[in-house]
mmCIF file of C-alpha atoms in Angstrom:
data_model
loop_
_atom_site.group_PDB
_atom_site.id
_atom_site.type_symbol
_atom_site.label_atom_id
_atom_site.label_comp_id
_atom_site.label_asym_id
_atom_site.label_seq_id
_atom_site.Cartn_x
_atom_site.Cartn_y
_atom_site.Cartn_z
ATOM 1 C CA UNK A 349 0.716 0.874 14.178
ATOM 2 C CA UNK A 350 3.435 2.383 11.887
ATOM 3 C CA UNK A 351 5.148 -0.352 9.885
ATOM 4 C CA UNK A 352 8.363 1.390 10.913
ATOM 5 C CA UNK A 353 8.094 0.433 14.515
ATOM 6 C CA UNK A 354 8.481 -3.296 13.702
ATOM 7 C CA UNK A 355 12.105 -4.632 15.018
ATOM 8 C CA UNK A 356 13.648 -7.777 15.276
ATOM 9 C CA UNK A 357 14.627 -7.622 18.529
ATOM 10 C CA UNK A 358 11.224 -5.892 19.422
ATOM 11 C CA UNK A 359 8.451 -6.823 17.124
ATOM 12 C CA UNK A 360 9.437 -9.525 14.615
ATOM 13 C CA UNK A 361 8.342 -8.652 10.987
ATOM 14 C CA UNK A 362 6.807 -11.763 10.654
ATOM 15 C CA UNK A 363 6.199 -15.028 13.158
ATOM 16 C CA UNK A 364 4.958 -18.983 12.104
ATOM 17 C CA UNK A 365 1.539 -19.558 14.040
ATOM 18 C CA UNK A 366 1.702 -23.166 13.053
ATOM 19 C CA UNK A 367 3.540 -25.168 10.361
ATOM 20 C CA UNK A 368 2.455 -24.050 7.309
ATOM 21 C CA UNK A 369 1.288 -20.241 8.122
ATOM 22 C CA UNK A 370 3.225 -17.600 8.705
ATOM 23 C CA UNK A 371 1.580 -14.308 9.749
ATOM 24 C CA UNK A 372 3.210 -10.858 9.637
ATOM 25 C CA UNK A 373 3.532 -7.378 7.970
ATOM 26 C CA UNK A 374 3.969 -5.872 4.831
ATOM 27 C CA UNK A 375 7.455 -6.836 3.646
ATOM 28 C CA UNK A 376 9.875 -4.788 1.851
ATOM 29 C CA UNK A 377 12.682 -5.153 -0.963
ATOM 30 C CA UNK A 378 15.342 -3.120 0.852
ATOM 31 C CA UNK A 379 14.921 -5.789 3.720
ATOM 32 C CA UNK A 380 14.991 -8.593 1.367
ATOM 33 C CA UNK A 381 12.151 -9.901 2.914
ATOM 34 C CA UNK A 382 11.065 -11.318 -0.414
ATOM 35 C CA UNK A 383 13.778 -13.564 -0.498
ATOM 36 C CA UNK A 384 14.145 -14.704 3.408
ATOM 37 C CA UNK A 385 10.897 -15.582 3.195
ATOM 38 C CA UNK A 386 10.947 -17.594 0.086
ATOM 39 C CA UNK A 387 14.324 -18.958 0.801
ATOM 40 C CA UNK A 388 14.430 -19.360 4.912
ATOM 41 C CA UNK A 389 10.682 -19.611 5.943
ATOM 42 C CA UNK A 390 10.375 -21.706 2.742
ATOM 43 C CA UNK A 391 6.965 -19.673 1.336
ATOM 44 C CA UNK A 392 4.965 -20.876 -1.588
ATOM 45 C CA UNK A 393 1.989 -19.105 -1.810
ATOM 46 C CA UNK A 394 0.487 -15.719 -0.042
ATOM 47 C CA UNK A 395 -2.436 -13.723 1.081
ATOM 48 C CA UNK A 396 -2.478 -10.288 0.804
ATOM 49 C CA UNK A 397 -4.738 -8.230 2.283
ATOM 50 C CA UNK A 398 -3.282 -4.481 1.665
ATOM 51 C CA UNK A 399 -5.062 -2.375 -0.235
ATOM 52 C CA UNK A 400 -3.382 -0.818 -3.403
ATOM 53 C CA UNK A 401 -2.130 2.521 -2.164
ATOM 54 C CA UNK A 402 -0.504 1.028 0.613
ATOM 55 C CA UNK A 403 1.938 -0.791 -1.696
ATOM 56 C CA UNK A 404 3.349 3.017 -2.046
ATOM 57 C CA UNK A 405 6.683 3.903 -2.147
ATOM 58 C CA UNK A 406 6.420 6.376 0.794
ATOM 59 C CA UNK A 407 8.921 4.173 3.322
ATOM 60 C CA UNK A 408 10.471 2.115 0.311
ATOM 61 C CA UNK A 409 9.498 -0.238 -1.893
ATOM 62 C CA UNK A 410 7.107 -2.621 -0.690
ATOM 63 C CA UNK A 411 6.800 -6.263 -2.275
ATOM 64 C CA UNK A 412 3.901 -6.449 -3.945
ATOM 65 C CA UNK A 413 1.584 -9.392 -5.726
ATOM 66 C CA UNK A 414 3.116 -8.825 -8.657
ATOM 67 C CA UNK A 415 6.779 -8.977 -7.562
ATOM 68 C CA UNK A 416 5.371 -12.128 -5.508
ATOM 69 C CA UNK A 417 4.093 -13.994 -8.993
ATOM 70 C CA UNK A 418 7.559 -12.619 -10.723
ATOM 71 C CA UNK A 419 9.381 -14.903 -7.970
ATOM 72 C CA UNK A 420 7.047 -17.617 -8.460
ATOM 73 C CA UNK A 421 4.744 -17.667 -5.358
ATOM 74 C CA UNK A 422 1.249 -18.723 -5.567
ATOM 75 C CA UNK A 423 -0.698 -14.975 -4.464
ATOM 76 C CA UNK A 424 -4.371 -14.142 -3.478
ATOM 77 C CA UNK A 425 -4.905 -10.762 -3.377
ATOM 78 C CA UNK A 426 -7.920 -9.913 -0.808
ATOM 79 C CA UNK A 427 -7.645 -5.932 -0.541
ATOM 80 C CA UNK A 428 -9.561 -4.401 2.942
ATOM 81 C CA UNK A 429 -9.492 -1.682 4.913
ATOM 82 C CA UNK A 430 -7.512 -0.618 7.523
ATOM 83 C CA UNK A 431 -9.076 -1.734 10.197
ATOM 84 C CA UNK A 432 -11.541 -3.396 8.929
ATOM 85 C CA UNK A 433 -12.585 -6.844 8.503
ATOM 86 C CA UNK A 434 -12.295 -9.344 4.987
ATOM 87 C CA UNK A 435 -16.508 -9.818 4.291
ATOM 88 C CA UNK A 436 -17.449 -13.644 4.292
ATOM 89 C CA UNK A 437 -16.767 -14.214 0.831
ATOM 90 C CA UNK A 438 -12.991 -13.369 0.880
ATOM 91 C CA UNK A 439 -12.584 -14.938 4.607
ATOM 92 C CA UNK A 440 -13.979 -17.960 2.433
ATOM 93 C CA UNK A 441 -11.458 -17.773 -0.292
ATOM 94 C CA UNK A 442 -8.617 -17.224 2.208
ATOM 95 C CA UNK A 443 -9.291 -20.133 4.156
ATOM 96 C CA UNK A 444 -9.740 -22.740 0.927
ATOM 97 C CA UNK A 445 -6.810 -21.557 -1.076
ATOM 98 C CA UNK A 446 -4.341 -21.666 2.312
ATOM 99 C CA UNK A 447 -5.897 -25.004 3.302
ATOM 100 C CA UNK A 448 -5.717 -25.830 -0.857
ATOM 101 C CA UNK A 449 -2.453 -25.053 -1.191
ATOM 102 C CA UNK A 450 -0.993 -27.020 2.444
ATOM 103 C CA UNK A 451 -2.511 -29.859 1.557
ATOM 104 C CA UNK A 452 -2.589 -30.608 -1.890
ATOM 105 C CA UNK A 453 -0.121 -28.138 -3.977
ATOM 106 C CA UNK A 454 2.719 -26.893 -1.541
ATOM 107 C CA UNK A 455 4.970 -29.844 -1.102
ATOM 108 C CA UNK A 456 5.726 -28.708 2.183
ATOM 109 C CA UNK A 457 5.654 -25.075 1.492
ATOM 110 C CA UNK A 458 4.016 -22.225 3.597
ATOM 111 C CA UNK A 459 1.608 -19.702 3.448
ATOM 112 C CA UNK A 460 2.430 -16.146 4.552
ATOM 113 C CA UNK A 461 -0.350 -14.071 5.365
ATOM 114 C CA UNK A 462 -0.259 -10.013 5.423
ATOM 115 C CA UNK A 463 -1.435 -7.058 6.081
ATOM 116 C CA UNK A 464 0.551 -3.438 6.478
ATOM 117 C CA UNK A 465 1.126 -4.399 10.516
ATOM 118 C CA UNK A 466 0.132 -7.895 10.928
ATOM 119 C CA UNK A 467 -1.691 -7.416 13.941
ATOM 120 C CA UNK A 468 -6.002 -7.020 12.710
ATOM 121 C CA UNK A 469 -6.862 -7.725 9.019
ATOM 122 C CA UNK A 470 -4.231 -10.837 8.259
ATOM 123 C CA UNK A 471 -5.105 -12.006 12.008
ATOM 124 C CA UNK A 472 -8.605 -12.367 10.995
ATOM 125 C CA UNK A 473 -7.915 -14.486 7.852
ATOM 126 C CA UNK A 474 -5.560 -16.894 10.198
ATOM 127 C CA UNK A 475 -8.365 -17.221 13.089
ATOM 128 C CA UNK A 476 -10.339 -18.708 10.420
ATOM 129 C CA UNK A 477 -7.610 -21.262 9.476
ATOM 130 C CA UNK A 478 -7.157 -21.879 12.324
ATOM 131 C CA UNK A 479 -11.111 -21.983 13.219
ATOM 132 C CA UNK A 480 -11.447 -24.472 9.879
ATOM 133 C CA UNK A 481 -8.423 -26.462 10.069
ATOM 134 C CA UNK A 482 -7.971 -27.689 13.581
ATOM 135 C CA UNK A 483 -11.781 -27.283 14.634
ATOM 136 C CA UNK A 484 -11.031 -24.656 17.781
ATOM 137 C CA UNK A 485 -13.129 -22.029 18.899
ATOM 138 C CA UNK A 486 -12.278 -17.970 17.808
ATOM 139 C CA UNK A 487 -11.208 -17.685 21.389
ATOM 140 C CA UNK A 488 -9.088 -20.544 20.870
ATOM 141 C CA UNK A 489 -7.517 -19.876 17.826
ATOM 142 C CA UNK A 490 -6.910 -15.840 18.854
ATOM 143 C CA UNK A 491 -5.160 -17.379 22.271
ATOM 144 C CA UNK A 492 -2.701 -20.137 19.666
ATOM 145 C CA UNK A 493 -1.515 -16.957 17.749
ATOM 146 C CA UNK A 494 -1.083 -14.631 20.676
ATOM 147 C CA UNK A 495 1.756 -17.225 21.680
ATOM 148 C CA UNK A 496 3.546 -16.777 18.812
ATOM 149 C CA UNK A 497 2.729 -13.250 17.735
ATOM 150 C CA UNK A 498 1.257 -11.192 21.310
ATOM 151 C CA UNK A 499 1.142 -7.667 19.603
ATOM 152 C CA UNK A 500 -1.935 -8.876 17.504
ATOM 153 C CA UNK A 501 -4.772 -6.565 17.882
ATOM 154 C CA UNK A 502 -8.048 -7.187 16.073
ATOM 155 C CA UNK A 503 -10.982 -4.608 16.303
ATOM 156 C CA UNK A 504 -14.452 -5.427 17.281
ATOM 157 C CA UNK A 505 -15.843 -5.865 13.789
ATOM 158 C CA UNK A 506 -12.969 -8.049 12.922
ATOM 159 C CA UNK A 507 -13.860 -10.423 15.963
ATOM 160 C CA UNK A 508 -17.183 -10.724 14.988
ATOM 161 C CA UNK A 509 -15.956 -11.717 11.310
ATOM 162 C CA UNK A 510 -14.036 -14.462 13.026
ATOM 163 C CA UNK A 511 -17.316 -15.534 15.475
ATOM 164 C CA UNK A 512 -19.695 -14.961 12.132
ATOM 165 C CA UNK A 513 -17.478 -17.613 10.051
ATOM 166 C CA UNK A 514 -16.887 -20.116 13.051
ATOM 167 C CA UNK A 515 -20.709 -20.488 13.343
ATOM 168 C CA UNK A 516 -21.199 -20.760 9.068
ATOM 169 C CA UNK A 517 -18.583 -23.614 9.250
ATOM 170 C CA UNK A 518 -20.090 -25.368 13.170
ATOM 171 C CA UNK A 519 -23.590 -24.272 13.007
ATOM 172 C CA UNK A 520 -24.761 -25.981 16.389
ATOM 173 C CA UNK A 521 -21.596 -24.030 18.029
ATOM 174 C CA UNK A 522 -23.422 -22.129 20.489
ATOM 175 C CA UNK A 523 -21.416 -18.424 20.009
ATOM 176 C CA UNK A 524 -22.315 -15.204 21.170
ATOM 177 C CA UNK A 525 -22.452 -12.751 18.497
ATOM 178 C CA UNK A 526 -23.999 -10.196 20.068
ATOM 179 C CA UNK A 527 -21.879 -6.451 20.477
ATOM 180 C CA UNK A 528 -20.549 -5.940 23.994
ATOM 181 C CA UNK A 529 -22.103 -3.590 26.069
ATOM 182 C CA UNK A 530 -19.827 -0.898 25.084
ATOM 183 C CA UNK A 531 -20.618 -1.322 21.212
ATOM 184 C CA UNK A 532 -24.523 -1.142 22.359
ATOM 185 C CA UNK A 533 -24.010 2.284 23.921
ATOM 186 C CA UNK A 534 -21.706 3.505 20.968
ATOM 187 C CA UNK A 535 -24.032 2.590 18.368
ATOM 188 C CA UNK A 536 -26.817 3.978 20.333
ATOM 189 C CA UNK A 537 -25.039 7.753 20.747
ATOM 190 C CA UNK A 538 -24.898 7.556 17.083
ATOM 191 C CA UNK A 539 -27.951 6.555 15.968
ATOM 192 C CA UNK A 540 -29.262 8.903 18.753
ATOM 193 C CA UNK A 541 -27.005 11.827 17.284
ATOM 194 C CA UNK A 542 -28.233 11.083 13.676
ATOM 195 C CA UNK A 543 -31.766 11.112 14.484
ATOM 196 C CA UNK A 544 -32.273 14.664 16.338
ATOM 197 C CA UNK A 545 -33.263 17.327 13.986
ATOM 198 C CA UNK A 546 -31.954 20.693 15.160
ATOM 199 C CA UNK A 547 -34.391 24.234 14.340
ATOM 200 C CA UNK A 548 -33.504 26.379 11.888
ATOM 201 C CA UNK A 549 -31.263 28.856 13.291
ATOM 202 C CA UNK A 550 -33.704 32.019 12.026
ATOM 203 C CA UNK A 551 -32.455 34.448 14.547
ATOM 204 C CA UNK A 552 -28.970 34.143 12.843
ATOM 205 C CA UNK A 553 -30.351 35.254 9.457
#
């Protein structure tokens, strides 16, 4: 989704999931969303999951770690892909230095989490807050941020990050990490496609 299509009365730039984390998109100077969210959403620290590049210029100038350290907020800077999901080591790191920083540095400050959209990479790092923090299930902590923020949209791969690190932290959790049926059958084109070896085409030469 273009970052351009977010509007307050529409799509809120950002929404607070619970307390202390607030979850949205990639926030801009011309919007003063530095400052609002510093000054009215009362953010100390943040997690950014945007790659480099998308910190560009193209749409205006987009707040980035740096200008986040500059104003004095606590910043971990987790780049991913588009559409894809944090790996377990960064999912880790996200989840300690939010739950770090609520409980023992923030003095009642909040943690904004980002991506460009706010709807697949960022979602996946608050699941697992929420996973860690308040001991729900994936399914649980997808259905507490759809309440607050319902044009989240995780992928399949970022699910299964979310189901991967619930079972790491509640091992006798009985979750199903298997691919849905629909995965099974893409993967299987694929690997089908990638495994047929075509004749040379002689009669061409």
């Amino acid at each position: 989704m273009n970052i351009l299509a977010h509007d307050k009365d529409k799509q809120p730039w950002w929404d607070r999931i619970v307390t202390n984390v607030v979850l949205g998109a990639l926030p801009f100077h011309a919007k003063n969303h530095c400052e609002r969210l510093i000054q009215v959403e009362n953010v100390g620290a943040v997690v950014v999951m945007c790659r480099d590049f998308e910190f560009s210029p193209l749409f205006g100038k987009a707040v980035s770690p740096e200008d986040w350290r500059d104003a004095g907020v606590e910043v971990l800077h987790l780049p991913t892909e588009d559409g894809d999901a944090p790996n377990e080591e960064d999912i880790m790191k996200a989840v300690s230095f939010m739950h770090e920083f609520i409980h023992t540095l923030s003095g009642g400050k909040s943690v904004y989490v980002h991506c460009k959209s706010g709807r697949g990479r960022s979602v996946v790092v608050v699941v697992c807050f929420l996973v860690y923090s308040f001991q729900v299930s994936t399914e649980e902590a997808i259905e507490m941020i759809k309440k607050k923020r319902a044009q989240i949209n995780m992928g399949y791969e970022q699910l299964l990050a979310c189901k991967t690190f619930e079972k790491s932290i509640f091992p006798d959790r009985d979750i199903d990490l298997t691919p849905p049926v629909s995965m099974n059958v893409v993967k299987y084109i694929t690997d089908l496609s990638e495994s047929i070896t075509f004749p040379p085409l002689d009669f061409l030469k």
